[in-house]
PDB file of C-alpha atoms in Angstrom:
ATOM      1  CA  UNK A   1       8.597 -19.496 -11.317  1.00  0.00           C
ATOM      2  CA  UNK A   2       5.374 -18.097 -12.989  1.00  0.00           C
ATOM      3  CA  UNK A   3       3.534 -21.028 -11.595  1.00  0.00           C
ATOM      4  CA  UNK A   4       4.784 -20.601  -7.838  1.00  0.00           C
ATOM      5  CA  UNK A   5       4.121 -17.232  -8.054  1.00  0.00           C
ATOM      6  CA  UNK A   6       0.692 -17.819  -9.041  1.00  0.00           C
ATOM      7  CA  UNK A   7       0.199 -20.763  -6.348  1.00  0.00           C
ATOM      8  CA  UNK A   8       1.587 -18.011  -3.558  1.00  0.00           C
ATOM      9  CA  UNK A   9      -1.115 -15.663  -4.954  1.00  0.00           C
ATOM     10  CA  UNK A  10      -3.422 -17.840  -4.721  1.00  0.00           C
ATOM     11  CA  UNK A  11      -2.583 -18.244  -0.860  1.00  0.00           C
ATOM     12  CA  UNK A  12      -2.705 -14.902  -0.107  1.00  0.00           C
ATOM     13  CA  UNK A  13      -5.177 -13.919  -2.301  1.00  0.00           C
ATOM     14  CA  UNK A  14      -8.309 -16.308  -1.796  1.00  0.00           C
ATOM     15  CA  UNK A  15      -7.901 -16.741   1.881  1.00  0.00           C
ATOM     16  CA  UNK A  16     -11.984 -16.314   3.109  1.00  0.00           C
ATOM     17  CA  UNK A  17     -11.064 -13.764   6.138  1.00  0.00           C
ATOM     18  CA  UNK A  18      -9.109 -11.222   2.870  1.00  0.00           C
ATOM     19  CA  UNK A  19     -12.208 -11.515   0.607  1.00  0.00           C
ATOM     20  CA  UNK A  20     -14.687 -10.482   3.128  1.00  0.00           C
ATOM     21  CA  UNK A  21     -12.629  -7.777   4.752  1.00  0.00           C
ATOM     22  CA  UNK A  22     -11.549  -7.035   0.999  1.00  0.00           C
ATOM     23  CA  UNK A  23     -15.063  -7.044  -0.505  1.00  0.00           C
ATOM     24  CA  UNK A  24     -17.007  -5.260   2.824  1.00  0.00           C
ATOM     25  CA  UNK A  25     -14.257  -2.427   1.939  1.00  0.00           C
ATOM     26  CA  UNK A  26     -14.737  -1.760  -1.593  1.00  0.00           C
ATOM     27  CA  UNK A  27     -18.930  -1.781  -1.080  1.00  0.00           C
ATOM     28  CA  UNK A  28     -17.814   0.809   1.896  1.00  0.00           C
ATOM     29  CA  UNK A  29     -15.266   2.757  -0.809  1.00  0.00           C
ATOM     30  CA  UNK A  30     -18.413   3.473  -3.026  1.00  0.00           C
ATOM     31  CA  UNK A  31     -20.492   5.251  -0.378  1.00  0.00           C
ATOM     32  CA  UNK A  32     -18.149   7.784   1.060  1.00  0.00           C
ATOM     33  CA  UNK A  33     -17.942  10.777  -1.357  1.00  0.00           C
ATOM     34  CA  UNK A  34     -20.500  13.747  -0.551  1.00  0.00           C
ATOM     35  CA  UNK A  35     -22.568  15.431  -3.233  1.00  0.00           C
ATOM     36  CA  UNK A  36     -21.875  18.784  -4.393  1.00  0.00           C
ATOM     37  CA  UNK A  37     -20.079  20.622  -6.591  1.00  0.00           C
ATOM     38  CA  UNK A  38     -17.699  19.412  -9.177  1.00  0.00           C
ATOM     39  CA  UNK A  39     -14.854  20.863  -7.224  1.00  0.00           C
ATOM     40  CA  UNK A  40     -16.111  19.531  -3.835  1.00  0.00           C
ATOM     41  CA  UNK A  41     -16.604  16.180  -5.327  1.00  0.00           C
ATOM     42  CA  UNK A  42     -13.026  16.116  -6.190  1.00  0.00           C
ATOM     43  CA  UNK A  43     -11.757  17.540  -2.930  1.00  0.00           C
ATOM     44  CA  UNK A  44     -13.747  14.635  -0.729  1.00  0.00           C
ATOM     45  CA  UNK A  45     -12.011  12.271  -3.299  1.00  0.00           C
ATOM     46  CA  UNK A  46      -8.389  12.916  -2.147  1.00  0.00           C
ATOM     47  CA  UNK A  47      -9.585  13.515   1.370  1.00  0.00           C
ATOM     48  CA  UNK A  48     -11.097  10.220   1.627  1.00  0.00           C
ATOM     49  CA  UNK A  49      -8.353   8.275  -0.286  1.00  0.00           C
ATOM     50  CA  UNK A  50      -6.068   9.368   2.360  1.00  0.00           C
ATOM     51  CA  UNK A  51      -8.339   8.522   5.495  1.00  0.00           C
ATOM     52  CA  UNK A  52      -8.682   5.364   3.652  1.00  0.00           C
ATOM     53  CA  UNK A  53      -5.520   4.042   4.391  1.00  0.00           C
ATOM     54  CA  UNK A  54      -5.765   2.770   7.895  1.00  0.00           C
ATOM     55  CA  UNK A  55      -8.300  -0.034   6.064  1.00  0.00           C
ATOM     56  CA  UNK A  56      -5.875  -0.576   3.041  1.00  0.00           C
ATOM     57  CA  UNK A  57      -3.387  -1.748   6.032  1.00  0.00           C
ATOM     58  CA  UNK A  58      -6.035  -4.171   7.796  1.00  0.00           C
ATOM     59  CA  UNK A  59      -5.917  -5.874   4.540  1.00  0.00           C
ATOM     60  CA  UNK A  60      -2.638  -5.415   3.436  1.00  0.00           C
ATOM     61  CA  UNK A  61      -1.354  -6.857   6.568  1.00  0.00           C
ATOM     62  CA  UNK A  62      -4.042  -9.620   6.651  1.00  0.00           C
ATOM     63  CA  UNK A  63      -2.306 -10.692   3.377  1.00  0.00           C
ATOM     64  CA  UNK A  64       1.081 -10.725   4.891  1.00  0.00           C
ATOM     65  CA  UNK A  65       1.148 -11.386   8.331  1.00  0.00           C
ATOM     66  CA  UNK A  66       0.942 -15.511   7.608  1.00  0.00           C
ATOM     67  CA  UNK A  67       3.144 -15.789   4.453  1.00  0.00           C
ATOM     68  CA  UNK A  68       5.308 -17.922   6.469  1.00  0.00           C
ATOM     69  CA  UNK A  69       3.231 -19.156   9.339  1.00  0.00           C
ATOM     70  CA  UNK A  70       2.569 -22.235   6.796  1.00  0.00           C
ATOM     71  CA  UNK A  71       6.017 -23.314   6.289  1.00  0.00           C
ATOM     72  CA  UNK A  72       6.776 -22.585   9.753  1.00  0.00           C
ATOM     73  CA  UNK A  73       4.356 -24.439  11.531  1.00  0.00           C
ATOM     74  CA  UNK A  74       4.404 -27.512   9.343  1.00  0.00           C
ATOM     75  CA  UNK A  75       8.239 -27.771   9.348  1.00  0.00           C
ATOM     76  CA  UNK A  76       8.567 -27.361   5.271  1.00  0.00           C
ATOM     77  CA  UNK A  77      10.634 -24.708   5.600  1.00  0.00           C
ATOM     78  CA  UNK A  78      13.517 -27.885   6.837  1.00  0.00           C
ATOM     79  CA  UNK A  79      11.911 -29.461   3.731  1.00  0.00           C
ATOM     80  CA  UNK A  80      12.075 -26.337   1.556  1.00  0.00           C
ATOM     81  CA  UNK A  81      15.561 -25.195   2.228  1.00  0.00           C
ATOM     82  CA  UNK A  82      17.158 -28.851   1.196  1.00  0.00           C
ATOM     83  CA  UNK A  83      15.872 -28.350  -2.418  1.00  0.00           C
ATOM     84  CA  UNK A  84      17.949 -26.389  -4.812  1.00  0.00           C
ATOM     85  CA  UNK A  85      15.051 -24.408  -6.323  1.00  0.00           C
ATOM     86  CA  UNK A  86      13.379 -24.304  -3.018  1.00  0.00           C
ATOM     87  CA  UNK A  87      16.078 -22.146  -1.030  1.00  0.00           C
ATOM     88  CA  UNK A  88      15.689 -18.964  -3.131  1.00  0.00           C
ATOM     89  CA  UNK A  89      12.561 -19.675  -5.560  1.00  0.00           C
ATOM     90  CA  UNK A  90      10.167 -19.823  -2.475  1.00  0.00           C
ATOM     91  CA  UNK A  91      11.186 -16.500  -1.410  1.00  0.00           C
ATOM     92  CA  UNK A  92      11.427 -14.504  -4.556  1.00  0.00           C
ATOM     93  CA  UNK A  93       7.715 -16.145  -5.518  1.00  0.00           C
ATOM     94  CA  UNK A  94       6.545 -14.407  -2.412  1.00  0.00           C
ATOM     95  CA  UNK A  95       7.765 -11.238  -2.830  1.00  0.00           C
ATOM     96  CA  UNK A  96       6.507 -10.359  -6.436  1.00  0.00           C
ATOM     97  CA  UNK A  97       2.978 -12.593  -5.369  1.00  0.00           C
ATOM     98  CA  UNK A  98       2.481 -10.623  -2.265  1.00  0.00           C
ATOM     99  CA  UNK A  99       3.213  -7.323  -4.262  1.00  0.00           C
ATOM    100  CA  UNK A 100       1.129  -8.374  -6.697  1.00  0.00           C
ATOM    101  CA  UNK A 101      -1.654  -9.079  -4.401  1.00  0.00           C
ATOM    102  CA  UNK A 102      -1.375  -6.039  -2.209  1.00  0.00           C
ATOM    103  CA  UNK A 103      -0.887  -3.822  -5.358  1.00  0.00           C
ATOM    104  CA  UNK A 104      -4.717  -5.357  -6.742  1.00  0.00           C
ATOM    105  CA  UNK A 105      -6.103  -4.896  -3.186  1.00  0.00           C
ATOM    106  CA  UNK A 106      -4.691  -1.086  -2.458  1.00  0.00           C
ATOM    107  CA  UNK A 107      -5.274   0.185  -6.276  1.00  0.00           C
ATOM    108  CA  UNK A 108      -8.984  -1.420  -6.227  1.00  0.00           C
ATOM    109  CA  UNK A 109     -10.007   0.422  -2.960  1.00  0.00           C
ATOM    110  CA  UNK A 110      -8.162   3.537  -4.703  1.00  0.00           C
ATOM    111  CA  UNK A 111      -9.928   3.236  -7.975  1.00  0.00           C
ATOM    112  CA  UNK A 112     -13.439   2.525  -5.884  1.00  0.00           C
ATOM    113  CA  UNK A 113     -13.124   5.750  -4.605  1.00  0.00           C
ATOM    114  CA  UNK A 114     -12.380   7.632  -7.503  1.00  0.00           C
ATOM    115  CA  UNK A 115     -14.869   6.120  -9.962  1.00  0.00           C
ATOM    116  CA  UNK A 116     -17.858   7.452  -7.416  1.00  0.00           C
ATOM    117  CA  UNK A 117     -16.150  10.760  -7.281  1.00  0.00           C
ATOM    118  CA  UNK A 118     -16.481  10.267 -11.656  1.00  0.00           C
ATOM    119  CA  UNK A 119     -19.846   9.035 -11.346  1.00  0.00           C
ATOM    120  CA  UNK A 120     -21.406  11.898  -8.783  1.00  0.00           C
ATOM    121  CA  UNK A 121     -19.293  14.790 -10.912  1.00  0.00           C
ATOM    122  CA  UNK A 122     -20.567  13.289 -14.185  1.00  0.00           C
ATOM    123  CA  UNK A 123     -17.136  12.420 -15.216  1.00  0.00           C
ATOM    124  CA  UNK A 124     -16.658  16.436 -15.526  1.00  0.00           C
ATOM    125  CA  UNK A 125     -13.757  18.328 -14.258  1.00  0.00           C
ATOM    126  CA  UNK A 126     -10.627  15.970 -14.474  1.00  0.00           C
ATOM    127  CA  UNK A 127      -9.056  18.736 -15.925  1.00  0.00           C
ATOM    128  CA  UNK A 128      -9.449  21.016 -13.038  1.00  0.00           C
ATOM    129  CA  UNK A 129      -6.611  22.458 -11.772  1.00  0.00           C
ATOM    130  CA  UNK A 130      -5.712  20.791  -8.059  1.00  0.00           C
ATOM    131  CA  UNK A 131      -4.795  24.330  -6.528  1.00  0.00           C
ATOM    132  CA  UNK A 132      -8.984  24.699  -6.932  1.00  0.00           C
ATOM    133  CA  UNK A 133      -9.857  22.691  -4.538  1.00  0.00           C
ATOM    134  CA  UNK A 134     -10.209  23.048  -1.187  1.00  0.00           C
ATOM    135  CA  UNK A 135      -8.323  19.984  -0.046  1.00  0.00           C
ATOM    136  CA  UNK A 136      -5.099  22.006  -1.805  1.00  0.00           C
ATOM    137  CA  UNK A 137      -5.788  25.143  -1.004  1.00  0.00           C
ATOM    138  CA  UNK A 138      -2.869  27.389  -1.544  1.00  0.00           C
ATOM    139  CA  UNK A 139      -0.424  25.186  -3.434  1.00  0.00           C
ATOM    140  CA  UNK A 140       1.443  26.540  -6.456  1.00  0.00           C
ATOM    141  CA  UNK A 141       1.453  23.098  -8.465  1.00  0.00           C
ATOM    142  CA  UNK A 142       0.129  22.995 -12.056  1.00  0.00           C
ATOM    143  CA  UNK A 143      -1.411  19.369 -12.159  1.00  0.00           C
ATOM    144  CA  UNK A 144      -4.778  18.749 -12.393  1.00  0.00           C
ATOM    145  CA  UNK A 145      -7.150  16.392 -10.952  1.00  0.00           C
ATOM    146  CA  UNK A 146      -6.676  13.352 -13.646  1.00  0.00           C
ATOM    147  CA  UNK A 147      -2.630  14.003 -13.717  1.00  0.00           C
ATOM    148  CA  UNK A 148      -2.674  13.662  -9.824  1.00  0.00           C
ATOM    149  CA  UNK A 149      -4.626  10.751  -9.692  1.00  0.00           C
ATOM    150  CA  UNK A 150      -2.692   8.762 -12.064  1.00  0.00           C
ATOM    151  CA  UNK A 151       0.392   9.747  -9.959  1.00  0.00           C
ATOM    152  CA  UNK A 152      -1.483   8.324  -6.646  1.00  0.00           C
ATOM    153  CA  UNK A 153      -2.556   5.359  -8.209  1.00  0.00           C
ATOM    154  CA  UNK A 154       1.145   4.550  -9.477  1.00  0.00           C
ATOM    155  CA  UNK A 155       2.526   5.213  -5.979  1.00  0.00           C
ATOM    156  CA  UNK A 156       0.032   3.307  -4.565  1.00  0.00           C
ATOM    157  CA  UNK A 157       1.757   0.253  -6.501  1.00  0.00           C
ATOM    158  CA  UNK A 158       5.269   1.171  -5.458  1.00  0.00           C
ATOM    159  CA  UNK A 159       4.521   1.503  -1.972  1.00  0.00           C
ATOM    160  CA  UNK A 160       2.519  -1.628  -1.550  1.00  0.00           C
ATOM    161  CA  UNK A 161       5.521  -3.652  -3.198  1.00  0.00           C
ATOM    162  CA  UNK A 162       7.686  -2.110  -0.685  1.00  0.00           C
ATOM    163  CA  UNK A 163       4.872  -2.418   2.291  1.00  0.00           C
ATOM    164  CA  UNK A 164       5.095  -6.053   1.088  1.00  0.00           C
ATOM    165  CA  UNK A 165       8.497  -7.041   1.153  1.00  0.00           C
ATOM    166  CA  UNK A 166       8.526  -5.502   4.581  1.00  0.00           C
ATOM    167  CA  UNK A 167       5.131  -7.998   5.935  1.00  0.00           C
ATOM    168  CA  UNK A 168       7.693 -10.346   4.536  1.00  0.00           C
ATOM    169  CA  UNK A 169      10.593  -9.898   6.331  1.00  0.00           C
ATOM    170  CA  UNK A 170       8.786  -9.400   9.525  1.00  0.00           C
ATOM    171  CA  UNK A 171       6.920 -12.573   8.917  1.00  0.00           C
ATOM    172  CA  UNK A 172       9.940 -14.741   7.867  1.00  0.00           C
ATOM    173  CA  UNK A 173      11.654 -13.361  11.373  1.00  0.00           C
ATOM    174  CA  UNK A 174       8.417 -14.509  13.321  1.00  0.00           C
ATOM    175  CA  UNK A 175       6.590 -17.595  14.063  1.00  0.00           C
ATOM    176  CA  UNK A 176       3.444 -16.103  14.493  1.00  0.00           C
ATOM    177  CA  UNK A 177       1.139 -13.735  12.448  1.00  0.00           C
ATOM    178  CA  UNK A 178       0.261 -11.194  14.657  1.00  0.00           C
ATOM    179  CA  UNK A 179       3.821  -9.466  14.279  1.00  0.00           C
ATOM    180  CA  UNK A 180       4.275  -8.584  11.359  1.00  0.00           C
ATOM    181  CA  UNK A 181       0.480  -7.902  11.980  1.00  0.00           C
ATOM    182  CA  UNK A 182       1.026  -5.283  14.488  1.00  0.00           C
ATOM    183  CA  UNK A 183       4.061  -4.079  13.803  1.00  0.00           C
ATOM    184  CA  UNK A 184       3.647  -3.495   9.964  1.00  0.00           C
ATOM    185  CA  UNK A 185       0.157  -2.153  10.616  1.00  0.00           C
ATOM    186  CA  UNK A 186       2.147   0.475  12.996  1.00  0.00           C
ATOM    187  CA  UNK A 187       4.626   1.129  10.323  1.00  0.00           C
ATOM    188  CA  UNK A 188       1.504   2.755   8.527  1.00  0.00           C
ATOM    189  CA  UNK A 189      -0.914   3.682  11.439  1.00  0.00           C
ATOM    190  CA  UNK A 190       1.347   5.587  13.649  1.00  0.00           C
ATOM    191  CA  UNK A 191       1.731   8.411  10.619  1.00  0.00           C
ATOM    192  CA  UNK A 192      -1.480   8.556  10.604  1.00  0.00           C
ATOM    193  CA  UNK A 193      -2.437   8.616  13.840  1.00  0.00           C
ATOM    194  CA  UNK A 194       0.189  10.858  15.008  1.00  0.00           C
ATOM    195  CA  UNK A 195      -0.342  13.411  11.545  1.00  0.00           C
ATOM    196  CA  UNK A 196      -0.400  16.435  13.532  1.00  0.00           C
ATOM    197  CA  UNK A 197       1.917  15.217  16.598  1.00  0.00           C
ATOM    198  CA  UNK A 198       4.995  13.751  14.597  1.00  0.00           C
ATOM    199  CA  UNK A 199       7.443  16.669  13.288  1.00  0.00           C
ATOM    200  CA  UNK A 200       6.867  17.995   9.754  1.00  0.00           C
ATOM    201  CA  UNK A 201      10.125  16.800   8.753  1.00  0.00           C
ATOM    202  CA  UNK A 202       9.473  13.096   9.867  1.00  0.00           C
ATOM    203  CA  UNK A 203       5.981  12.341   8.483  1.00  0.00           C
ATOM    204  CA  UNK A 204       6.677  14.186   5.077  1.00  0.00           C
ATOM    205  CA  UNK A 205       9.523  10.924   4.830  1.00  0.00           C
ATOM    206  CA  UNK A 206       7.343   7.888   5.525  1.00  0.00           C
ATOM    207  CA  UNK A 207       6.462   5.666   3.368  1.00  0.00           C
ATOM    208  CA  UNK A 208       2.643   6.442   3.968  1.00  0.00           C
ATOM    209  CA  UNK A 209       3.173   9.728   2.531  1.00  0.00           C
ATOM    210  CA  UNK A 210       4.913   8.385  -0.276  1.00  0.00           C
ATOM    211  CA  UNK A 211       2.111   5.912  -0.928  1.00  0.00           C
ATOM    212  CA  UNK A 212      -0.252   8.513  -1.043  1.00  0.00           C
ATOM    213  CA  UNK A 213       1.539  10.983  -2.966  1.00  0.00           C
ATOM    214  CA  UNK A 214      -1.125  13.588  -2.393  1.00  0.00           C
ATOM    215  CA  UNK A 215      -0.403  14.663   0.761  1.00  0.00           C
ATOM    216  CA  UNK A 216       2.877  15.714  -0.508  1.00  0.00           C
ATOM    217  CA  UNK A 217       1.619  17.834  -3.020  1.00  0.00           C
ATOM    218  CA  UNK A 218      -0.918  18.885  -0.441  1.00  0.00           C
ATOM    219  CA  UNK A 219       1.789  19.871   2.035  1.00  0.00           C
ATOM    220  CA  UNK A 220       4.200  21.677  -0.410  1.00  0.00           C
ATOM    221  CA  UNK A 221       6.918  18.880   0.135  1.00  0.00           C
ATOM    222  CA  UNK A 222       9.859  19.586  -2.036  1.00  0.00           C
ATOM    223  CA  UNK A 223      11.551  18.025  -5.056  1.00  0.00           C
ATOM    224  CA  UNK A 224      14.574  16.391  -2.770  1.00  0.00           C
ATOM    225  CA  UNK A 225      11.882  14.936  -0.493  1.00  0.00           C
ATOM    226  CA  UNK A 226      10.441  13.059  -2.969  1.00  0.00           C
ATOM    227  CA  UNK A 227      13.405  11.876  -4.640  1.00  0.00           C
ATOM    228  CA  UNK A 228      14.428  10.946  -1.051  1.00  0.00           C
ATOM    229  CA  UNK A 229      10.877   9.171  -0.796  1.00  0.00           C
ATOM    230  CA  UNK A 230      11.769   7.050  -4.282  1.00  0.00           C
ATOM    231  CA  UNK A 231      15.500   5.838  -2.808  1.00  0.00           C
ATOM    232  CA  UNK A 232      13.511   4.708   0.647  1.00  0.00           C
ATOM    233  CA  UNK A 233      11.472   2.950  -1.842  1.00  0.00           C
ATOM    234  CA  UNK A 234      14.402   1.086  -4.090  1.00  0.00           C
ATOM    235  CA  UNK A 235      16.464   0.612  -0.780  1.00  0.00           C
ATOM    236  CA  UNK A 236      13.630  -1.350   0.487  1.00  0.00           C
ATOM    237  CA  UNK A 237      13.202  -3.431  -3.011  1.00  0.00           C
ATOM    238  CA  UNK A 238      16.810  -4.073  -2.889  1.00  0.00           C
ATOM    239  CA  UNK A 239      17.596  -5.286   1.072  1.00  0.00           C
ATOM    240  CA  UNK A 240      14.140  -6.526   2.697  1.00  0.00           C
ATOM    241  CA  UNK A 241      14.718  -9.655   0.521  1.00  0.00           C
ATOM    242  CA  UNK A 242      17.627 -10.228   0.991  1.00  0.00           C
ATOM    243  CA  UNK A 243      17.236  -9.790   4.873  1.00  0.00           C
ATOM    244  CA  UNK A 244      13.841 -12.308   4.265  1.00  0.00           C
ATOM    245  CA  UNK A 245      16.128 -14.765   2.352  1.00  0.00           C
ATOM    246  CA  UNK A 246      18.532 -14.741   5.060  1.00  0.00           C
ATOM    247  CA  UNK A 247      16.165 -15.131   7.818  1.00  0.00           C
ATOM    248  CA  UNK A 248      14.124 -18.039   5.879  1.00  0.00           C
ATOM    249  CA  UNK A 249      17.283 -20.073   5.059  1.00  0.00           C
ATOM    250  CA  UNK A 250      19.678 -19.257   8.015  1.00  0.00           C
ATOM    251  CA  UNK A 251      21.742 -22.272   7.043  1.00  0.00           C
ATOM    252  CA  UNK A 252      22.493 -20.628   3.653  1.00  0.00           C
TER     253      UNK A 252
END
């Protein structure tokens, strides 16, 4: 298993079109936080995480959108699904390689971002309280800068597992890439898009928000919503899988 999983990230991974779209974003990442104070530093650095997104779905749905084109198009799949290890292996290999892979791609663009807020606040104020910046202005939470970026960073990684076993399933139902393309990159885009056009009470559930946890804090979102955020998140571990197994192996 460790060695399929491996040969799938490799796939994904080292494709030329995902390292220069991956590498043109992270030399982009580094220039985007403004001088200023420590505060304002740290206030562009959540800002600009979150408008980063839209690119962190170009990529993550470069990644995805052909993790079954391959079989597909050269008929393994037929091949693939006779094979005892083959009918089930394949698939679970794909889904902890592509959330693998999108997990290193998201967090890296993430991390980018924050070490030039570190490097033009001179690594000072991770301690600051986030209700002192102007990006949270008027929030009652008690976490600081550091705390909340930890928290983003580890959400990033649950999302993109659950961003990735969704590219899956949408690729495993589709013969081409540009589904799972398009409509995964909606999945995340039209939040985004629509921030101030979609209801309060939709947006604060999708899983963009929950992916970048910050805007929940930002917005005041409550403890339920967040739990609810987490079960969206397990649901999706538990059943796109299975729906991608199903779809890959129809004969099961």
């Amino acid at each position: 298993m460790g060695t399929l999983i491996k040969s799938e990230l490799r796939k994904m991974l080292l494709r030329k079109s995902v390292l220069i779209t991956w590498a043109a974003s992270l030399l982009f990442g580094r220039l985007l936080i403004h001088n200023g104070t420590v505060g304002d530093v740290y206030a562009d650095v959540f800002y600009k995480s979150y408008g980063y997104t839209p690119i962190m779905a170009l990529v993550m749905f470069m990644i995805l959108s052909g993790a079954y084109t391959l079989e597909y198009n050269s008929n393994m799949n037929d091949l693939i699904n006779t094979t005892k290890n083959g009918k089930k292996k394949l698939v679970t290999a794909k889904g902890i390689g592509a959330g693998i892979a999108t997990s290193i791609v998201n967090l890296s663009m993430v991390i980018t971002i924050y070490l030039d807020g570190f490097k033009k606040a001179n690594f000072k104020g991770l301690d600051m309280p986030l209700k002192n910046l102007w990006y949270f202005e008027g929030i009652k939470s008690n976490l600081n800068v550091f705390q909340m970026m930890i928290i983003v960073s580890i959400t990033v990684i649950a999302a993109s597992f659950f961003f990735s076993q969704l590219g899956l399933y949408l690729s495993s139902i589709s013969k081409s890439a540009s589904m799972p393309f398009i409509f995964g990159g909606l999945v995340m885009g039209i939040p985004y898009i629509l921030e101030h056009a979609l209801p309060s009470k939709l947006i604060v559930m999708t899983p963009l928000w929950g992916m970048m946890s910050s805007q929940l804090i930002k917005y005041k979102v409550s403890t339920g919503i967040m739990v609810i955020q987490g079960m969206i998140f397990i649901l999706g571990y538990l059943n796109l899988p299975k729906l991608t197994y199903t779809a890959f192996n129809p004969n099961k």
